[in-house]
Amino acid sequence: VYVEERAFAYEKTQTILTRLNRSNVIKIGHYKDLFNRPNQDYRAQKESMNLILAVKEEPFFYKGSFYSDAFEYKNYFYTPTMLNCLYDCDYCYLQGMYSSANIVLFVNSSDFIHSIETYLDEPTLIAISYDTDLLAFERFSGEVREWLGYASTRQNLHLEVRTKSANFSAIADIVPNPNVVLAWTLSPQDIIEKYEPKTPSAQKRIDAIVQAIEAGWNVRVCIDPMIISDQEVNNYRALVHTLFEQIDAQKLYQLTLGTFRMSSQHLKQLKKYAHTPLAFYPYSVKEGTVSYPKSLNDAMISKVLNVVTEYIPKTKVRIWDAL
Ligand code: SF4
């Protein structure tokens, strides 16, 4: 664990170091001196990630990206309390976004949380687990708990916590907040094994979804990004059946469907770092975005949507449209 000198003063640093008491602790100056060094071996680091505890300066949040759904909120932001992710999905644009694969956790979470205060005159959506998977790291960081605690005191603060983890138990004691959506990305087991290494199995994620729904949380299931191929269509259909056999469809808040898309710039990086067949597919390119050709995309969405609407009305389904 690398710790910025100024980060030692934060309670969160001390808590995390206690939880990781068998790790070597190395004091550093500014996290960027380590994290932004050129010529780091991203793939080698990903196999054995270090944790860097640091203090972030402003900005503490950014406007939501074009590639994600703003759910009709005028105020939609994401906040980077953690850089990089424990998981290692083949299609993740984090590969090459930073020169390091190590994880940076900013310990001054209260600065992030309180910086949003000025927007709270009207409903404001914050994606708190956007370029990372915060819930996967919750037992060390307690970050999701902090945000949920704050949201319970601010009527206009709406949160989305997106995850692939099976770690609902880390927040299971918290009273559900109707302004918070717990969003699980779900893929067929075949896709998980091929392209989502280190993530929990489909069944473990479904178990967590069942627990969260039964506890009373708004749960969004995101079957997104779907990877298109002839044999995968049936796997996605089967996944939808498996999901709805286990959850109470009436209680599901929402389901989203989308296929793989990415900025051309990130795809270039993916080709360099990921060595995954996903990077070399002949995508359509439009206005700096790569996605499957529209006819393929529409056919895939329609086939999976047909199965989804056997269980829930279309009004509960959101679809990412190809450009
Ligand atoms: S879980 Fe999300 S952020 Fe983490 S590696 Fe996979 S795609 Fe990237």
Short mmCIF file of C-alpha atoms and ligand atoms in Angstrom, two decimals:
data_model
loop_
_atom_site.label_atom_id
_atom_site.label_comp_id
_atom_site.label_asym_id
_atom_site.label_seq_id
_atom_site.Cartn_x
_atom_site.Cartn_y
_atom_site.Cartn_z
CA VAL A 1 0.00 0.00 0.00
CA TYR A 2 1.39 3.38 -1.01
CA VAL A 3 0.18 6.26 1.12
CA GLU A 4 0.52 9.96 0.33
CA GLU A 5 2.07 11.74 3.26
CA ARG A 6 -0.95 14.04 3.70
CA ALA A 7 -3.34 11.04 3.55
CA PHE A 8 -2.05 9.67 6.85
CA ALA A 9 -4.04 12.38 8.66
CA TYR A 10 -7.37 10.94 7.47
CA GLU A 11 -9.32 8.49 9.58
CA LYS A 12 -10.17 6.45 6.49
CA THR A 13 -6.47 5.84 5.84
CA GLN A 14 -6.01 4.51 9.35
CA THR A 15 -9.08 2.28 9.04
CA ILE A 16 -7.92 0.81 5.73
CA LEU A 17 -4.38 0.26 6.97
CA THR A 18 -5.77 -1.60 9.97
CA ARG A 19 -7.84 -3.80 7.64
CA LEU A 20 -4.76 -4.42 5.48
CA ASN A 21 -2.42 -4.89 8.40
CA ARG A 22 -0.31 -7.52 6.63
CA SER A 23 0.62 -5.22 3.76
CA ASN A 24 3.80 -3.22 3.47
CA VAL A 25 3.11 0.50 3.77
CA ILE A 26 5.25 2.88 1.73
CA LYS A 27 5.02 6.63 2.22
CA ILE A 28 4.96 8.72 -0.99
CA GLY A 29 4.74 12.40 -1.94
CA HIS A 30 2.02 13.00 -4.54
CA TYR A 31 0.14 9.99 -5.89
CA LYS A 32 0.61 11.21 -9.46
CA ASP A 33 4.39 10.81 -9.11
CA LEU A 34 3.75 7.07 -8.90
CA PHE A 35 0.49 6.63 -10.76
CA ASN A 36 1.27 8.78 -13.81
CA ARG A 37 4.82 7.55 -14.40
CA PRO A 38 5.35 6.75 -18.08
CA ASN A 39 6.26 3.28 -19.38
CA GLN A 40 4.51 1.26 -16.68
CA ASP A 41 3.54 -2.30 -17.53
CA TYR A 42 -0.25 -2.09 -17.26
CA ARG A 43 -0.88 -5.83 -17.76
CA ALA A 44 1.75 -6.91 -15.24
CA GLN A 45 0.39 -4.43 -12.67
CA LYS A 46 -3.14 -5.67 -13.25
CA GLU A 47 -2.07 -9.15 -12.18
CA SER A 48 -0.79 -7.83 -8.86
CA MET A 49 -2.38 -4.49 -8.10
CA ASN A 50 -1.10 -2.12 -5.43
CA LEU A 51 -3.33 0.25 -3.53
CA ILE A 52 -2.52 3.95 -3.37
CA LEU A 53 -4.24 6.04 -0.71
CA ALA A 54 -4.31 9.69 -1.69
CA VAL A 55 -6.03 13.02 -1.21
CA LYS A 56 -7.78 14.51 -4.23
CA GLU A 57 -8.06 18.17 -5.02
CA GLU A 58 -10.96 19.65 -6.99
CA PRO A 59 -12.76 18.84 -9.20
CA PHE A 60 -14.57 16.20 -7.16
CA PHE A 61 -17.13 15.35 -9.81
CA TYR A 62 -17.61 15.54 -13.57
CA LYS A 63 -20.51 15.77 -16.03
CA GLY A 64 -21.89 12.33 -16.92
CA SER A 65 -20.51 10.83 -20.11
CA PHE A 66 -22.30 10.63 -23.44
CA TYR A 67 -21.82 6.84 -23.33
CA SER A 68 -23.98 6.41 -20.27
CA ASP A 69 -27.64 7.02 -19.53
CA ALA A 70 -28.51 10.22 -17.64
CA PHE A 71 -32.00 8.87 -16.86
CA GLU A 72 -33.52 12.26 -17.77
CA TYR A 73 -31.74 14.11 -15.00
CA LYS A 74 -30.61 17.61 -15.92
CA ASN A 75 -27.97 17.39 -13.22
CA TYR A 76 -26.06 14.18 -13.82
CA PHE A 77 -22.52 13.76 -12.59
CA TYR A 78 -20.08 11.04 -11.79
CA THR A 79 -17.53 11.15 -9.08
CA PRO A 80 -14.11 9.48 -9.17
CA THR A 81 -13.48 8.54 -5.54
CA MET A 82 -11.51 5.54 -6.76
CA LEU A 83 -9.40 5.21 -9.91
CA ASN A 84 -9.20 1.81 -11.62
CA CYS A 85 -11.02 -1.35 -10.68
CA LEU A 86 -10.43 -4.69 -8.96
CA TYR A 87 -11.95 -6.45 -11.93
CA ASP A 88 -10.43 -6.76 -15.40
CA CYS A 89 -13.14 -6.85 -18.07
CA ASP A 90 -11.82 -7.23 -21.61
CA TYR A 91 -14.07 -4.45 -22.89
CA CYS A 92 -13.24 -1.96 -20.13
CA TYR A 93 -12.10 1.44 -21.34
CA LEU A 94 -10.02 1.88 -18.19
CA GLN A 95 -7.31 -0.09 -19.97
CA GLY A 96 -4.96 2.55 -21.19
CA MET A 97 -6.94 5.41 -19.67
CA TYR A 98 -4.28 5.72 -17.01
CA SER A 99 -0.65 4.67 -17.29
CA SER A 100 -1.02 2.49 -14.20
CA ALA A 101 -3.34 -0.39 -13.29
CA ASN A 102 -2.88 0.23 -9.58
CA ILE A 103 -5.88 1.36 -7.61
CA VAL A 104 -6.05 4.87 -6.19
CA LEU A 105 -8.52 5.42 -3.39
CA PHE A 106 -9.09 9.01 -2.35
CA VAL A 107 -9.49 9.13 1.40
CA ASN A 108 -11.01 12.63 1.55
CA SER A 109 -14.47 11.34 0.67
CA SER A 110 -16.17 14.05 2.70
CA ASP A 111 -14.75 16.66 0.28
CA PHE A 112 -16.37 14.76 -2.62
CA ILE A 113 -19.65 14.35 -0.82
CA HIS A 114 -19.98 17.96 0.34
CA SER A 115 -18.91 19.46 -2.99
CA ILE A 116 -22.22 18.33 -4.46
CA GLU A 117 -24.19 20.42 -1.96
CA THR A 118 -24.44 23.43 -4.31
CA TYR A 119 -26.44 21.38 -6.84
CA LEU A 120 -28.99 20.05 -4.41
CA ASP A 121 -31.63 22.72 -4.99
CA GLU A 122 -32.96 20.31 -7.58
CA PRO A 123 -32.82 16.54 -8.13
CA THR A 124 -29.25 15.58 -8.93
CA LEU A 125 -28.05 12.16 -9.97
CA ILE A 126 -24.55 11.08 -9.04
CA ALA A 127 -23.08 7.87 -10.40
CA ILE A 128 -20.75 7.00 -7.54
CA SER A 129 -19.35 3.81 -9.03
CA TYR A 130 -18.67 4.88 -12.54
CA ASP A 131 -15.08 4.23 -13.63
CA THR A 132 -14.68 1.52 -11.02
CA ASP A 133 -16.64 -0.94 -8.89
CA LEU A 134 -16.99 0.63 -5.46
CA LEU A 135 -19.12 -2.13 -3.95
CA ALA A 136 -16.44 -4.71 -4.79
CA PHE A 137 -14.06 -2.76 -2.56
CA GLU A 138 -16.60 -1.83 0.11
CA ARG A 139 -15.21 -3.96 2.92
CA PHE A 140 -12.00 -1.97 2.77
CA SER A 141 -13.22 1.47 1.79
CA GLY A 142 -16.71 1.90 3.30
CA GLU A 143 -17.27 4.41 0.49
CA VAL A 144 -20.75 3.30 -0.58
CA ARG A 145 -21.91 3.37 3.05
CA GLU A 146 -20.71 6.97 3.38
CA TRP A 147 -22.56 8.12 0.27
CA LEU A 148 -25.72 6.29 1.31
CA GLY A 149 -25.53 7.90 4.73
CA TYR A 150 -25.29 11.36 3.18
CA ALA A 151 -28.04 10.65 0.63
CA SER A 152 -30.38 9.72 3.46
CA THR A 153 -30.11 13.34 4.68
CA ARG A 154 -30.50 15.07 1.29
CA GLN A 155 -33.85 14.77 -0.47
CA ASN A 156 -32.51 15.87 -3.89
CA LEU A 157 -29.44 13.68 -3.91
CA HIS A 158 -30.10 10.64 -6.06
CA LEU A 159 -27.45 7.97 -6.43
CA GLU A 160 -26.68 5.14 -8.77
CA VAL A 161 -24.33 2.47 -7.42
CA ARG A 162 -23.29 0.26 -10.30
CA THR A 163 -21.55 -3.03 -9.63
CA LYS A 164 -20.70 -6.50 -10.82
CA SER A 165 -19.91 -7.61 -7.30
CA ALA A 166 -21.87 -10.04 -5.17
CA ASN A 167 -21.16 -7.89 -2.16
CA PHE A 168 -24.64 -6.70 -1.19
CA SER A 169 -24.03 -8.07 2.31
CA ALA A 170 -21.56 -5.19 2.92
CA ILE A 171 -24.49 -2.72 2.92
CA ALA A 172 -27.35 -5.07 3.82
CA ASP A 173 -27.90 -3.42 7.20
CA ILE A 174 -28.62 0.01 5.65
CA VAL A 175 -32.23 1.17 5.34
CA PRO A 176 -33.19 1.31 1.63
CA ASN A 177 -33.47 4.80 0.17
CA PRO A 178 -35.99 5.32 -2.66
CA ASN A 179 -33.62 7.89 -4.23
CA VAL A 180 -30.88 5.30 -4.65
CA VAL A 181 -30.67 2.69 -7.37
CA LEU A 182 -28.42 -0.32 -6.94
CA ALA A 183 -27.53 -1.32 -10.49
CA TRP A 184 -26.10 -4.74 -11.27
CA THR A 185 -24.42 -5.41 -14.58
CA LEU A 186 -25.31 -8.95 -15.53
CA SER A 187 -23.92 -11.15 -18.28
CA PRO A 188 -24.33 -14.79 -19.25
CA GLN A 189 -21.82 -17.08 -17.53
CA ASP A 190 -20.21 -17.80 -20.89
CA ILE A 191 -19.50 -14.08 -21.41
CA ILE A 192 -18.26 -13.69 -17.84
CA GLU A 193 -15.76 -16.49 -18.36
CA LYS A 194 -14.61 -15.13 -21.71
CA TYR A 195 -14.54 -11.39 -21.08
CA GLU A 196 -15.09 -10.49 -17.43
CA PRO A 197 -12.23 -12.13 -15.52
CA LYS A 198 -12.16 -11.77 -11.75
CA THR A 199 -15.86 -10.87 -11.53
CA PRO A 200 -18.41 -12.97 -9.59
CA SER A 201 -20.43 -15.56 -11.47
CA ALA A 202 -23.85 -14.75 -12.94
CA GLN A 203 -25.50 -16.80 -10.19
CA LYS A 204 -23.66 -14.97 -7.40
CA ARG A 205 -24.73 -11.64 -8.88
CA ILE A 206 -28.32 -12.87 -9.14
CA ASP A 207 -28.18 -13.96 -5.50
CA ALA A 208 -27.10 -10.42 -4.54
CA ILE A 209 -29.86 -8.94 -6.73
CA VAL A 210 -32.46 -11.15 -5.03
CA GLN A 211 -31.26 -10.05 -1.59
CA ALA A 212 -31.27 -6.35 -2.52
CA ILE A 213 -34.77 -6.51 -4.03
CA GLU A 214 -36.13 -8.42 -1.07
CA ALA A 215 -34.55 -5.88 1.29
CA GLY A 216 -36.56 -3.18 -0.50
CA TRP A 217 -33.93 -1.45 -2.68
CA ASN A 218 -34.60 -0.12 -6.16
CA VAL A 219 -32.63 -2.51 -8.32
CA ARG A 220 -31.72 -1.94 -11.92
CA VAL A 221 -30.39 -4.92 -13.85
CA CYS A 222 -28.11 -3.84 -16.68
CA ILE A 223 -27.66 -6.41 -19.41
CA ASP A 224 -25.16 -4.13 -20.96
CA PRO A 225 -22.81 -4.28 -22.76
CA MET A 226 -24.13 -7.24 -24.70
CA ILE A 227 -21.55 -8.90 -26.91
CA ILE A 228 -23.10 -9.91 -30.20
CA SER A 229 -22.53 -13.27 -31.84
CA ASP A 230 -24.82 -16.00 -33.13
CA GLN A 231 -24.30 -18.30 -30.19
CA GLU A 232 -24.52 -15.52 -27.60
CA VAL A 233 -28.11 -14.57 -28.43
CA ASN A 234 -29.33 -17.76 -26.81
CA ASN A 235 -27.10 -17.24 -23.81
CA TYR A 236 -28.62 -13.79 -23.22
CA ARG A 237 -32.13 -15.18 -23.61
CA ALA A 238 -31.36 -17.94 -21.13
CA LEU A 239 -29.91 -15.39 -18.72
CA VAL A 240 -33.15 -13.40 -18.74
CA HIS A 241 -35.17 -16.54 -17.97
CA THR A 242 -32.76 -17.51 -15.17
CA LEU A 243 -32.98 -14.03 -13.66
CA PHE A 244 -36.78 -13.83 -13.66
CA GLU A 245 -37.15 -17.36 -12.32
CA GLN A 246 -35.40 -16.11 -9.19
CA ILE A 247 -36.55 -12.52 -8.66
CA ASP A 248 -39.98 -11.04 -8.09
CA ALA A 249 -40.47 -9.29 -11.44
CA GLN A 250 -43.03 -6.90 -9.93
CA LYS A 251 -40.41 -5.57 -7.56
CA LEU A 252 -37.69 -5.00 -10.16
CA TYR A 253 -37.20 -1.24 -10.58
CA GLN A 254 -35.77 -1.31 -14.10
CA LEU A 255 -33.81 -3.30 -16.64
CA THR A 256 -31.48 -1.82 -19.23
CA LEU A 257 -30.30 -3.35 -22.46
CA GLY A 258 -27.35 -2.15 -24.48
CA THR A 259 -24.68 -3.49 -26.74
CA PHE A 260 -20.97 -2.80 -26.70
CA ARG A 261 -19.99 0.75 -27.63
CA MET A 262 -16.97 2.88 -26.94
CA SER A 263 -15.18 6.00 -28.13
CA SER A 264 -12.80 5.38 -31.05
CA GLN A 265 -10.01 6.74 -28.89
CA HIS A 266 -10.62 4.16 -26.17
CA LEU A 267 -10.85 1.38 -28.75
CA LYS A 268 -7.38 2.33 -29.98
CA GLN A 269 -6.08 1.92 -26.43
CA LEU A 270 -7.94 -1.36 -26.05
CA LYS A 271 -6.16 -2.76 -29.10
CA LYS A 272 -2.87 -1.87 -27.52
CA TYR A 273 -3.56 -3.21 -24.02
CA ALA A 274 -6.20 -5.89 -24.07
CA HIS A 275 -5.39 -8.41 -26.80
CA THR A 276 -9.06 -9.34 -26.79
CA PRO A 277 -11.01 -10.28 -29.92
CA LEU A 278 -13.53 -7.62 -28.86
CA ALA A 279 -11.00 -4.95 -29.76
CA PHE A 280 -10.64 -6.17 -33.34
CA TYR A 281 -14.27 -6.55 -34.40
CA PRO A 282 -15.18 -4.51 -37.51
CA TYR A 283 -17.38 -2.01 -35.68
CA SER A 284 -19.26 0.85 -37.28
CA VAL A 285 -17.80 4.23 -36.46
CA LYS A 286 -19.88 7.36 -36.20
CA GLU A 287 -18.99 10.67 -34.63
CA GLY A 288 -16.10 9.20 -32.69
CA THR A 289 -18.10 6.25 -31.35
CA VAL A 290 -17.68 2.61 -32.31
CA SER A 291 -20.60 0.21 -32.00
CA TYR A 292 -22.02 -2.81 -33.76
CA PRO A 293 -23.66 -2.09 -37.12
CA LYS A 294 -27.18 -0.78 -36.49
CA SER A 295 -28.97 -3.74 -38.09
CA LEU A 296 -27.05 -6.22 -35.89
CA ASN A 297 -27.57 -4.10 -32.81
CA ASP A 298 -31.31 -3.69 -33.39
CA ALA A 299 -31.79 -7.41 -34.04
CA MET A 300 -29.93 -8.32 -30.85
CA ILE A 301 -31.84 -5.82 -28.71
CA SER A 302 -35.15 -6.94 -30.17
CA LYS A 303 -34.45 -10.65 -29.56
CA VAL A 304 -33.51 -10.08 -25.92
CA LEU A 305 -36.27 -7.52 -25.38
CA ASN A 306 -38.86 -10.05 -26.53
CA VAL A 307 -37.84 -12.35 -23.70
CA VAL A 308 -37.62 -9.54 -21.12
CA THR A 309 -41.15 -8.37 -21.91
CA GLU A 310 -42.48 -11.83 -21.12
CA TYR A 311 -41.79 -10.80 -17.51
CA ILE A 312 -41.96 -7.00 -17.21
CA PRO A 313 -43.68 -4.24 -19.20
CA LYS A 314 -41.63 -2.38 -21.77
CA THR A 315 -42.01 0.80 -19.71
CA LYS A 316 -39.58 -0.70 -17.22
CA VAL A 317 -36.94 -1.33 -19.88
CA ARG A 318 -34.39 1.23 -21.04
CA ILE A 319 -32.48 0.67 -24.22
CA TRP A 320 -29.22 2.11 -25.40
CA ASP A 321 -29.76 2.90 -29.09
CA ALA A 322 -26.91 2.45 -31.53
CA LEU A 323 -26.01 5.65 -33.32
S1 SF4 B 1 -16.30 -3.90 -13.56
FE1 SF4 B 1 -16.58 -2.10 -14.88
S2 SF4 B 1 -14.94 -0.70 -14.27
FE2 SF4 B 1 -14.40 -2.71 -13.47
S3 SF4 B 1 -13.08 -3.64 -15.04
FE3 SF4 B 1 -15.19 -4.31 -15.46
S4 SF4 B 1 -16.00 -2.80 -16.93
FE4 SF4 B 1 -14.16 -1.91 -15.97
#
